[in-house]
Structure formats: structure tokens, C-alpha cells
JSON list of C-alpha atoms in Angstrom, two decimals:
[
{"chain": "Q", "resi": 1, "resn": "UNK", "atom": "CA", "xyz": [-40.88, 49.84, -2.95]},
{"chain": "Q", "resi": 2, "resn": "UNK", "atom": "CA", "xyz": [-37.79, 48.04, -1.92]},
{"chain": "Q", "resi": 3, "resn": "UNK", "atom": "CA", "xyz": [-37.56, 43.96, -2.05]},
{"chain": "Q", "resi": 4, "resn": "UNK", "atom": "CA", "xyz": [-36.01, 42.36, 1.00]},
{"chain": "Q", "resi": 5, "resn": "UNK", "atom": "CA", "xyz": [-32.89, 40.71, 0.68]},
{"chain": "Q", "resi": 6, "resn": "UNK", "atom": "CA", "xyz": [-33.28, 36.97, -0.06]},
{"chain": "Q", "resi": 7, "resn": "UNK", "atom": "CA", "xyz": [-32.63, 34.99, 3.29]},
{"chain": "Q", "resi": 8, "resn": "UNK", "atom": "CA", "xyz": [-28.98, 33.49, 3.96]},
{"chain": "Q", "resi": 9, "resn": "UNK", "atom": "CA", "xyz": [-28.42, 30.10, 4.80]},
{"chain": "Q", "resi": 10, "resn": "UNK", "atom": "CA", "xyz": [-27.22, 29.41, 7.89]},
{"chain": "Q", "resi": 11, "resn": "UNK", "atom": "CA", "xyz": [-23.52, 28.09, 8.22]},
{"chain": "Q", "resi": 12, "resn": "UNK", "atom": "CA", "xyz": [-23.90, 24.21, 8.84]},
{"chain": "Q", "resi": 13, "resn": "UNK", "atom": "CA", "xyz": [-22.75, 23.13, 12.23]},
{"chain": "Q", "resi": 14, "resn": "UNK", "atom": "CA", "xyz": [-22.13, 19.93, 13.59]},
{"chain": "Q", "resi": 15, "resn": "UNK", "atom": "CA", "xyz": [-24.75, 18.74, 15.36]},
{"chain": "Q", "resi": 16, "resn": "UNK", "atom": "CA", "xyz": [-23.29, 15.82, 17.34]},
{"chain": "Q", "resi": 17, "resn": "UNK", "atom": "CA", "xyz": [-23.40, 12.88, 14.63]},
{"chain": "Q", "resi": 18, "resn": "UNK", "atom": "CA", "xyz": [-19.89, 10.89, 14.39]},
{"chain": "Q", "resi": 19, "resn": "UNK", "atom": "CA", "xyz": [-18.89, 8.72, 11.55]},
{"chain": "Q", "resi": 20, "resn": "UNK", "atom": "CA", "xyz": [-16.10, 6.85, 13.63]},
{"chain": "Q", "resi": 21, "resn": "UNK", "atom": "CA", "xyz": [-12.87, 5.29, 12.04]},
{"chain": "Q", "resi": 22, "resn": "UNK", "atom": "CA", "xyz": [-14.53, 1.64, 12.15]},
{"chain": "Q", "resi": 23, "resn": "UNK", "atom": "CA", "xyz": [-18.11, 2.75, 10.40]},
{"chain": "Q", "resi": 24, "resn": "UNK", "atom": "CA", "xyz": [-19.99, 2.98, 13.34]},
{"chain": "Q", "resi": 25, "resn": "UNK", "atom": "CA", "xyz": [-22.35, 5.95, 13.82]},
{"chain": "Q", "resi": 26, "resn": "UNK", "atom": "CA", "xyz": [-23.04, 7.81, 16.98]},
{"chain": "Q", "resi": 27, "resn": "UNK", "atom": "CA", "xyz": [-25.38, 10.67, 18.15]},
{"chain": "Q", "resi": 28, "resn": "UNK", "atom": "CA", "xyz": [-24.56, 12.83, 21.01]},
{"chain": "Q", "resi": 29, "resn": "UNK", "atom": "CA", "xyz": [-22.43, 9.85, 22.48]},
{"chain": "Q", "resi": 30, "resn": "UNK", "atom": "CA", "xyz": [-25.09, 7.16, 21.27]},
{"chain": "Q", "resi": 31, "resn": "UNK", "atom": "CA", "xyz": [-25.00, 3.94, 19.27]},
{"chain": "Q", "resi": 32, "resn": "UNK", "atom": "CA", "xyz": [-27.10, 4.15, 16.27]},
{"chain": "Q", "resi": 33, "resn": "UNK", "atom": "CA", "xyz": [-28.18, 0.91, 16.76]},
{"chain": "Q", "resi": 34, "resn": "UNK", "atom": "CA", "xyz": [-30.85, 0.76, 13.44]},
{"chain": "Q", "resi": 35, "resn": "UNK", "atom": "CA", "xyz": [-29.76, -0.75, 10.21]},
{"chain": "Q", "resi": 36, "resn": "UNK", "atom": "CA", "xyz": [-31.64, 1.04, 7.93]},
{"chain": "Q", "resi": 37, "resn": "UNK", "atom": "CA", "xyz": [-30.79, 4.11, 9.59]},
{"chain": "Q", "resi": 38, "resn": "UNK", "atom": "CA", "xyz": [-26.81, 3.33, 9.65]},
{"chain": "Q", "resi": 39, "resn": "UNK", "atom": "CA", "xyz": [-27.04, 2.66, 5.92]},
{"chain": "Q", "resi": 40, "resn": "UNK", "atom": "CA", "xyz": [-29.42, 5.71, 4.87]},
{"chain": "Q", "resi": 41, "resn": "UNK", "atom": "CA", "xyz": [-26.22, 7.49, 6.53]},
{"chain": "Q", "resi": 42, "resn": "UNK", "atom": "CA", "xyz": [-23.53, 5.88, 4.61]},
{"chain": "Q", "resi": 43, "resn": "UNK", "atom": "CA", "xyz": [-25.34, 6.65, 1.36]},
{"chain": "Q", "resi": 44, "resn": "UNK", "atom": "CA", "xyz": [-26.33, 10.13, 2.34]},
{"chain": "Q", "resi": 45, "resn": "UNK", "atom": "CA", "xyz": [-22.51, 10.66, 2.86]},
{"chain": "Q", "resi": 46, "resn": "UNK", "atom": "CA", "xyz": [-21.69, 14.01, 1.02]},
{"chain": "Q", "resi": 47, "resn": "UNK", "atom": "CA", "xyz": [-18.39, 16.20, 1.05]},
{"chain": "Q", "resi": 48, "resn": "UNK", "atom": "CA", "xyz": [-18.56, 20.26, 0.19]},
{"chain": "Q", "resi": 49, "resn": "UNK", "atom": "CA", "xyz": [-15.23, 21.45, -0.65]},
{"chain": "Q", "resi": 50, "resn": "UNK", "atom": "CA", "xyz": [-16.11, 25.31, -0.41]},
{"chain": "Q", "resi": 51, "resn": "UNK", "atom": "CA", "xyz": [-16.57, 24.76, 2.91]},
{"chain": "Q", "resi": 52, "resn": "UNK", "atom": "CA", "xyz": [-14.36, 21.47, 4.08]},
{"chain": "Q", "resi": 53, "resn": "UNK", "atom": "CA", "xyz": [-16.90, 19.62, 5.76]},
{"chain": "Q", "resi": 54, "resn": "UNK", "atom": "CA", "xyz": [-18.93, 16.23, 5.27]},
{"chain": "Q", "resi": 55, "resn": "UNK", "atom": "CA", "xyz": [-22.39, 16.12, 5.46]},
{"chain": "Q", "resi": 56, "resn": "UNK", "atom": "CA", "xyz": [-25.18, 13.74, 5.36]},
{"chain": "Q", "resi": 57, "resn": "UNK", "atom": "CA", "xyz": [-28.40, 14.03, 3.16]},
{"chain": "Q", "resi": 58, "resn": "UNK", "atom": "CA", "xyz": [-31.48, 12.67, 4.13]},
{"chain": "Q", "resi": 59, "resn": "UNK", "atom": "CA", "xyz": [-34.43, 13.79, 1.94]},
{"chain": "Q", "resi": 60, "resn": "UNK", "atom": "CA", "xyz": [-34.47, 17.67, 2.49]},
{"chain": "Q", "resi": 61, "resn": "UNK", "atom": "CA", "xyz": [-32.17, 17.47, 5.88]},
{"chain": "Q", "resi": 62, "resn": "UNK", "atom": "CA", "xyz": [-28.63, 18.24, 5.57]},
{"chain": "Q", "resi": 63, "resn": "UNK", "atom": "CA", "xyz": [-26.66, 18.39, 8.60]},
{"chain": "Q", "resi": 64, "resn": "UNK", "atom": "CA", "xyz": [-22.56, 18.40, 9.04]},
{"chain": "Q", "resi": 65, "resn": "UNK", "atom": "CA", "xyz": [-21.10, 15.34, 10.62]},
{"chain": "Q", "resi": 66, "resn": "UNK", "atom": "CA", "xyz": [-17.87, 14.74, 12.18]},
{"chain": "Q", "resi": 67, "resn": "UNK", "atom": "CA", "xyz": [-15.71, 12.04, 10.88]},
{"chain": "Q", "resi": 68, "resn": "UNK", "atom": "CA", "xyz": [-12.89, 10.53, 13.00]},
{"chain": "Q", "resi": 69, "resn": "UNK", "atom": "CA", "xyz": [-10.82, 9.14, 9.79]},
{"chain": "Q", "resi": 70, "resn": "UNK", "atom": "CA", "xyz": [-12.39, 8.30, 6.51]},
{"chain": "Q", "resi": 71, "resn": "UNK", "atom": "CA", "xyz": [-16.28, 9.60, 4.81]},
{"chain": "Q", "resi": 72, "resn": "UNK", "atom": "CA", "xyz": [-16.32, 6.57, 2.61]},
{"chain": "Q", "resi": 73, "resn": "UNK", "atom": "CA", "xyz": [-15.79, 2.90, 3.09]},
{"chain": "Q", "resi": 74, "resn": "UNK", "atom": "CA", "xyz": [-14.92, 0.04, 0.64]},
{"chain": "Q", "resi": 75, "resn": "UNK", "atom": "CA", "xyz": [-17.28, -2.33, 1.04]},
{"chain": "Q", "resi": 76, "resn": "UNK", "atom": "CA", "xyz": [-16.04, -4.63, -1.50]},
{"chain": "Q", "resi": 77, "resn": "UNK", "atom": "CA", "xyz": [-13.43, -4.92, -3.99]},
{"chain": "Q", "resi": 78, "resn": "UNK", "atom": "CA", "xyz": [-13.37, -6.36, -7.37]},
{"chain": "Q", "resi": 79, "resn": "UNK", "atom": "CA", "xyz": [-9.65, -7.60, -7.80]},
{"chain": "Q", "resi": 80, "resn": "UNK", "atom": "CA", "xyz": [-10.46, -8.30, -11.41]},
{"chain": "Q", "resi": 81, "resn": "UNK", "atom": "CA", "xyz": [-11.29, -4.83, -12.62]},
{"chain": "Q", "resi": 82, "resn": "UNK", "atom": "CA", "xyz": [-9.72, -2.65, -9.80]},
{"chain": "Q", "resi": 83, "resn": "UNK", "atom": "CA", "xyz": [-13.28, -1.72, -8.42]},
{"chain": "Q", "resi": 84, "resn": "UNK", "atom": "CA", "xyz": [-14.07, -0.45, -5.37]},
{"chain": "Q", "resi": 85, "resn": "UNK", "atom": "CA", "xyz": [-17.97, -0.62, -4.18]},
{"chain": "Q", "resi": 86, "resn": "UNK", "atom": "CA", "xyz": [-18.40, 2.24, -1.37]},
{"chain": "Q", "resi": 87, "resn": "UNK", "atom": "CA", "xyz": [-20.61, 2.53, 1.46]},
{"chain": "Q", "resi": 88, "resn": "UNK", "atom": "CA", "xyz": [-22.90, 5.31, -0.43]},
{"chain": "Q", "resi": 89, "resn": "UNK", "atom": "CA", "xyz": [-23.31, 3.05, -3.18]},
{"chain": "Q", "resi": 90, "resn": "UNK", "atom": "CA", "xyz": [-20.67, 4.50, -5.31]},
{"chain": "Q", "resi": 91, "resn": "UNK", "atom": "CA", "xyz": [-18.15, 2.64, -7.39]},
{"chain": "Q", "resi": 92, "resn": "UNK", "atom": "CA", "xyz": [-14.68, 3.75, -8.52]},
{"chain": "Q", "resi": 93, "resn": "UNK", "atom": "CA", "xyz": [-11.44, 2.47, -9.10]},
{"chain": "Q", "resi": 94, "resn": "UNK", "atom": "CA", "xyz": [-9.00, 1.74, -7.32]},
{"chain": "Q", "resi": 95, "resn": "UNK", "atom": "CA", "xyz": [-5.62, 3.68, -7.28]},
{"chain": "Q", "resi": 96, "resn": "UNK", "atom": "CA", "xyz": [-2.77, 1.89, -5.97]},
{"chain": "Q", "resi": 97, "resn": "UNK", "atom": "CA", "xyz": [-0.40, 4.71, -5.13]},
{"chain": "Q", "resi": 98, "resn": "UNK", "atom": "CA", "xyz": [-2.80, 6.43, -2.92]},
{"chain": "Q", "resi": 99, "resn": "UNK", "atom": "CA", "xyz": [-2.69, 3.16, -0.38]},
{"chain": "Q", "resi": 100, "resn": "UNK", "atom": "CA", "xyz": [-1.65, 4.20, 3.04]},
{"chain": "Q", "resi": 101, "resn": "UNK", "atom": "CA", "xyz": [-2.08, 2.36, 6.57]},
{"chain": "Q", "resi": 102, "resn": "UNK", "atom": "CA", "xyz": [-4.37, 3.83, 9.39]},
{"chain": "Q", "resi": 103, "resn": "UNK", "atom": "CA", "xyz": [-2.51, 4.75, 12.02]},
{"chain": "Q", "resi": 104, "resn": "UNK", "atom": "CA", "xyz": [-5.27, 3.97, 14.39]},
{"chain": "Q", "resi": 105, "resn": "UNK", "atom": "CA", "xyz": [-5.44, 0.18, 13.57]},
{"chain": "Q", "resi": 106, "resn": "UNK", "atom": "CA", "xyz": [-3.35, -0.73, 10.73]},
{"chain": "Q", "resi": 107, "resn": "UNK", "atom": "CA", "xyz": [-6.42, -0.86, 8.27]},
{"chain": "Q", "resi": 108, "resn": "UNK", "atom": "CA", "xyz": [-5.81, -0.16, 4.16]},
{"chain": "Q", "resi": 109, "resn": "UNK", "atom": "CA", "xyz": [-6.90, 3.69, 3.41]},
{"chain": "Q", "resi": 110, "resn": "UNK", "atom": "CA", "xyz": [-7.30, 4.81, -0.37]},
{"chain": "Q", "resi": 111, "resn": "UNK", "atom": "CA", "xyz": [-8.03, 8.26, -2.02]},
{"chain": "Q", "resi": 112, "resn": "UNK", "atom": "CA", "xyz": [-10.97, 8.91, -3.95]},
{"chain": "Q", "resi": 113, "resn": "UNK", "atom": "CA", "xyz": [-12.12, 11.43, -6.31]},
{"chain": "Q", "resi": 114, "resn": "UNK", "atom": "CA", "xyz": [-15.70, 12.73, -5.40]},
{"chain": "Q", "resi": 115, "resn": "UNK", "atom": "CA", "xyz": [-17.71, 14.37, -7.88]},
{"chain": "Q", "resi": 116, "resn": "UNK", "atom": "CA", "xyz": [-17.97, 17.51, -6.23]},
{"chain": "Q", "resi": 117, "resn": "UNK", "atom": "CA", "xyz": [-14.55, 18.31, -5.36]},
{"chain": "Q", "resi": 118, "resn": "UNK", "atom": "CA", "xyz": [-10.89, 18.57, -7.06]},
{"chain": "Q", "resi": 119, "resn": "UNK", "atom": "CA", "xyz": [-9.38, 17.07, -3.66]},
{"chain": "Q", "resi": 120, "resn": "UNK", "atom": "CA", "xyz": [-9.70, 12.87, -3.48]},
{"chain": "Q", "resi": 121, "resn": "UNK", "atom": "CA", "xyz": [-11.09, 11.87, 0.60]},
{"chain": "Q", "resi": 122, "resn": "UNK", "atom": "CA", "xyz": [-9.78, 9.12, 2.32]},
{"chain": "Q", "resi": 123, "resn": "UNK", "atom": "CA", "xyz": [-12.02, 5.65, 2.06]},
{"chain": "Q", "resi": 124, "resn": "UNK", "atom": "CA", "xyz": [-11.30, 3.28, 4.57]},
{"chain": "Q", "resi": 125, "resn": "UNK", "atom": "CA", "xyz": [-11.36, -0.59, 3.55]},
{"chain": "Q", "resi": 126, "resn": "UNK", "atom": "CA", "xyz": [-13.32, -2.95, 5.78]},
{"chain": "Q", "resi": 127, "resn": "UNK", "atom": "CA", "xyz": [-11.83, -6.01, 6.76]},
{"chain": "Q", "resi": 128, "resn": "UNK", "atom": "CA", "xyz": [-12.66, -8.60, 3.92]},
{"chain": "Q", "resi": 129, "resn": "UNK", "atom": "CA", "xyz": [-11.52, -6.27, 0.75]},
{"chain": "Q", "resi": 130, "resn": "UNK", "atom": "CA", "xyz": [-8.73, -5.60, 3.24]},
{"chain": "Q", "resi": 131, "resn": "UNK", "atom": "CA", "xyz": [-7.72, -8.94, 3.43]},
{"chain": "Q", "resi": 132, "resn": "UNK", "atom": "CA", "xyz": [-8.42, -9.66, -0.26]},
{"chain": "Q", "resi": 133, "resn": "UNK", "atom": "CA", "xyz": [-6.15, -6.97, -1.83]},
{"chain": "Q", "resi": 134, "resn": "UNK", "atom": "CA", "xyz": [-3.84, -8.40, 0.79]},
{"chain": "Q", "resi": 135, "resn": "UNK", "atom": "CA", "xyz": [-4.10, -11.92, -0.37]},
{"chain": "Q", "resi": 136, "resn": "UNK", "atom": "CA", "xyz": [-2.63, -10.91, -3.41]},
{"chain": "Q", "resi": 137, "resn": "UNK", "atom": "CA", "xyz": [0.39, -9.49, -2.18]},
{"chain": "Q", "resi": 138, "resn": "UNK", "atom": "CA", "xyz": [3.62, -11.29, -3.53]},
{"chain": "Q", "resi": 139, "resn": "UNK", "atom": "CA", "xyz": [7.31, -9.77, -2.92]},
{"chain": "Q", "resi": 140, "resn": "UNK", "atom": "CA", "xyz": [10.07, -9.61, -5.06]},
{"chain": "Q", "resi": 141, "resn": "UNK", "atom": "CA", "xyz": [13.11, -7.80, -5.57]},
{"chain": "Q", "resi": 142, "resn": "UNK", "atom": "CA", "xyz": [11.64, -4.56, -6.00]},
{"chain": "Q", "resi": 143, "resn": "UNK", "atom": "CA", "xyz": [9.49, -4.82, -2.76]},
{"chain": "Q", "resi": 144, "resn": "UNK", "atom": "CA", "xyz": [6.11, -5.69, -2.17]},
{"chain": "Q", "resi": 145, "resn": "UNK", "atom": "CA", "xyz": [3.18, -5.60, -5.04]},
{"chain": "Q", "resi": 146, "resn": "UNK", "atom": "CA", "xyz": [-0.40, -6.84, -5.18]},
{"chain": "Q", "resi": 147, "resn": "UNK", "atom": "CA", "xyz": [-2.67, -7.87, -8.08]},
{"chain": "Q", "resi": 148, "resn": "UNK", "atom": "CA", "xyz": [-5.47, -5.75, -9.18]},
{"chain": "Q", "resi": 149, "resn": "UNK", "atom": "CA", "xyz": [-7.44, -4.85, -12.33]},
{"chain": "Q", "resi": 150, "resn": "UNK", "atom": "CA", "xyz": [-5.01, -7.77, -14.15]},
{"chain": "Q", "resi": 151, "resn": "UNK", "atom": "CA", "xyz": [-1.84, -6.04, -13.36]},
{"chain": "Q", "resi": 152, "resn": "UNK", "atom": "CA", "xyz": [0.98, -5.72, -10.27]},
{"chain": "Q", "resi": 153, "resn": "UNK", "atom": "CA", "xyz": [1.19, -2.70, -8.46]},
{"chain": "Q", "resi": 154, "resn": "UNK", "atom": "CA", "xyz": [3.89, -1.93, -6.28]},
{"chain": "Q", "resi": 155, "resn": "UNK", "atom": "CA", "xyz": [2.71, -1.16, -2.61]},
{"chain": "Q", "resi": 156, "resn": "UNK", "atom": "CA", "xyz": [4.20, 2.18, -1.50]},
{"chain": "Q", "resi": 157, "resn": "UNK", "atom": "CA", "xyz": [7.07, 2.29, 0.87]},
{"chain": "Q", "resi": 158, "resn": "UNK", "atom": "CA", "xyz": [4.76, 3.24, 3.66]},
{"chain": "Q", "resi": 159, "resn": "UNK", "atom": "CA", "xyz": [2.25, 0.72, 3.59]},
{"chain": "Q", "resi": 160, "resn": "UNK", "atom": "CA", "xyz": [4.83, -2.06, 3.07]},
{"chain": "Q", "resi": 161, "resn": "UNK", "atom": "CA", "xyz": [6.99, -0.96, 6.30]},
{"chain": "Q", "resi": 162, "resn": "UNK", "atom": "CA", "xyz": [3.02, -0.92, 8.38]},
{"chain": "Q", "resi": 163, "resn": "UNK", "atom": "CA", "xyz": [2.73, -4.25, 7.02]},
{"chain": "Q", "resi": 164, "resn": "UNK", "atom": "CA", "xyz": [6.03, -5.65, 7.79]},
{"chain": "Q", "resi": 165, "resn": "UNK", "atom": "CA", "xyz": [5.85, -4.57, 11.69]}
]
């Protein structure tokens, strides 16, 4: 008696849901225009490194999105502690030298580390912990810093010179 071979998953494909650069979600060219829906996304948010693709989870469904810039979003920041608050609920803290400037829009990007991967994905910061970090921002002779988790961190080269235009 032979035993059949367990069946394979199938290789996830995308299947026409877009996590744009500004947060907004689309299917097949389509506004998801339903709250709940929109934020059951942004919590479902998942990367798999083995396979360099986002996903989102929704009970058992699973199905690979495409994102235009960033997975993740900082919702809010605490400037006190250095944390971030994400749009799938998570929280981590900020790292100063991974700031860079969308070339899209000008928005503040960050890296973060993700549980299930070595590799930190870009989080994109939404305007008011955008313009909170920024509020913060002081120069000096040594360039351009801002205040977070009760110390100065200088802004890298990059972000300053995005800034400055």
C-alpha cells in the first residue's frame, strides 16, 4: 500500500489588492471604501522572507498583496520613549539612522525589524508623527538633529538635504 504524497501549497499570487504609498487600499482598481475592512488589513499586514512578499491575514485567508512603498505605517509616535505605534497594532522603537525621505512625496520612512524576518521593512510615517518628530528638529553645527526617547539624534545626510529643498 503506498500513501499519497501530502498536497503542496500553492505559490501565493497577487490577487489584485494594493497597499498604496499613502495607506489607502485598493482591489482590482477599487477604493476600499469600509473602515473596518481598511483596518482588519493594516493589522493583518504580514511579511514572509523565504519568499519576499507581504501578505495579509484574515482568519484562515492569506493572500499576497502588492505594496507601492511601505507594509507598515506609524500611526503615532511617542517622542518621550522613541515609540512607534504601527498600523497592525505593533509597537517598536524608533531608530534614527534608518530615517530616509520618500521620494514620492517627501514623507519620513523608517526601518523596522519584523518578527519573522532578519531584514527590517520600510514603515511609512503619517502626517502628524511626521510633523511631530519634525517639530523637534533643532540645527547646530554638526547639522540637523531631533529629540526622541530623551536624547538628540543626528538626522542623516539624506533626509536633511530632502528637508532643506
Amino acid at each position: 500500500m503506498t500513501t499519497a504524497a501530502p498536497p503542496t501549497i500553492p505559490p501565493l499570487r497577487p490577487f489584485g489588492l494594493i497597499l498604496h504609498h499613502d495607506g489607502r487600499w485598493t482591489h482590482e482598481g477599487q477604493p476600499i471604501r469600509n473602515r473596518k475592512l481598511r483596518e482588519a488589513f493594516d493589522r493583518g499586514v504580514r511579511y514572509l522572507p523565504d519568499e519576499d512578499v507581504f501578505v495579509v491575514t484574515l482568519g484562515r485567508f492569506r493572500g499576497q498583496i502588492e505594496v507601492e512603498e511601505a507594509a507598515f505605517f506609524v500611526r503615532s509616535i511617542d517622542l518621550a520613549t522613541g515609540r512607534l505605534m504601527l498600523s497592525d497594532g505593533s509597537e517598536e522603537t524608533l531608530d534614527p539612522s534608518t530615517l530616509v525621505v520618500s521620494s514620492r512625496d517627501g514623507a519620513l520612512l523608517c526601518r523596522i525589524p519584523r518578527a519573522e524576518s532578519a531584514t527590517n521593512v520600510l514603515a511609512r510615517f503619517d502626517p502628524g508623527p511626521h510633523a511631530e518628530l519634525l517639530l523637534t528638529a533643532e540645527a547646530d553645527d554638526s547639522g540637523i538633529s531631533v529629540a526622541c526617547g530623551g536624547l538628540r539624534y543626528s538626522l542623516p545626510d539624506a533626509v536633511v538635504g530632502e528637508l532643506s529643498d
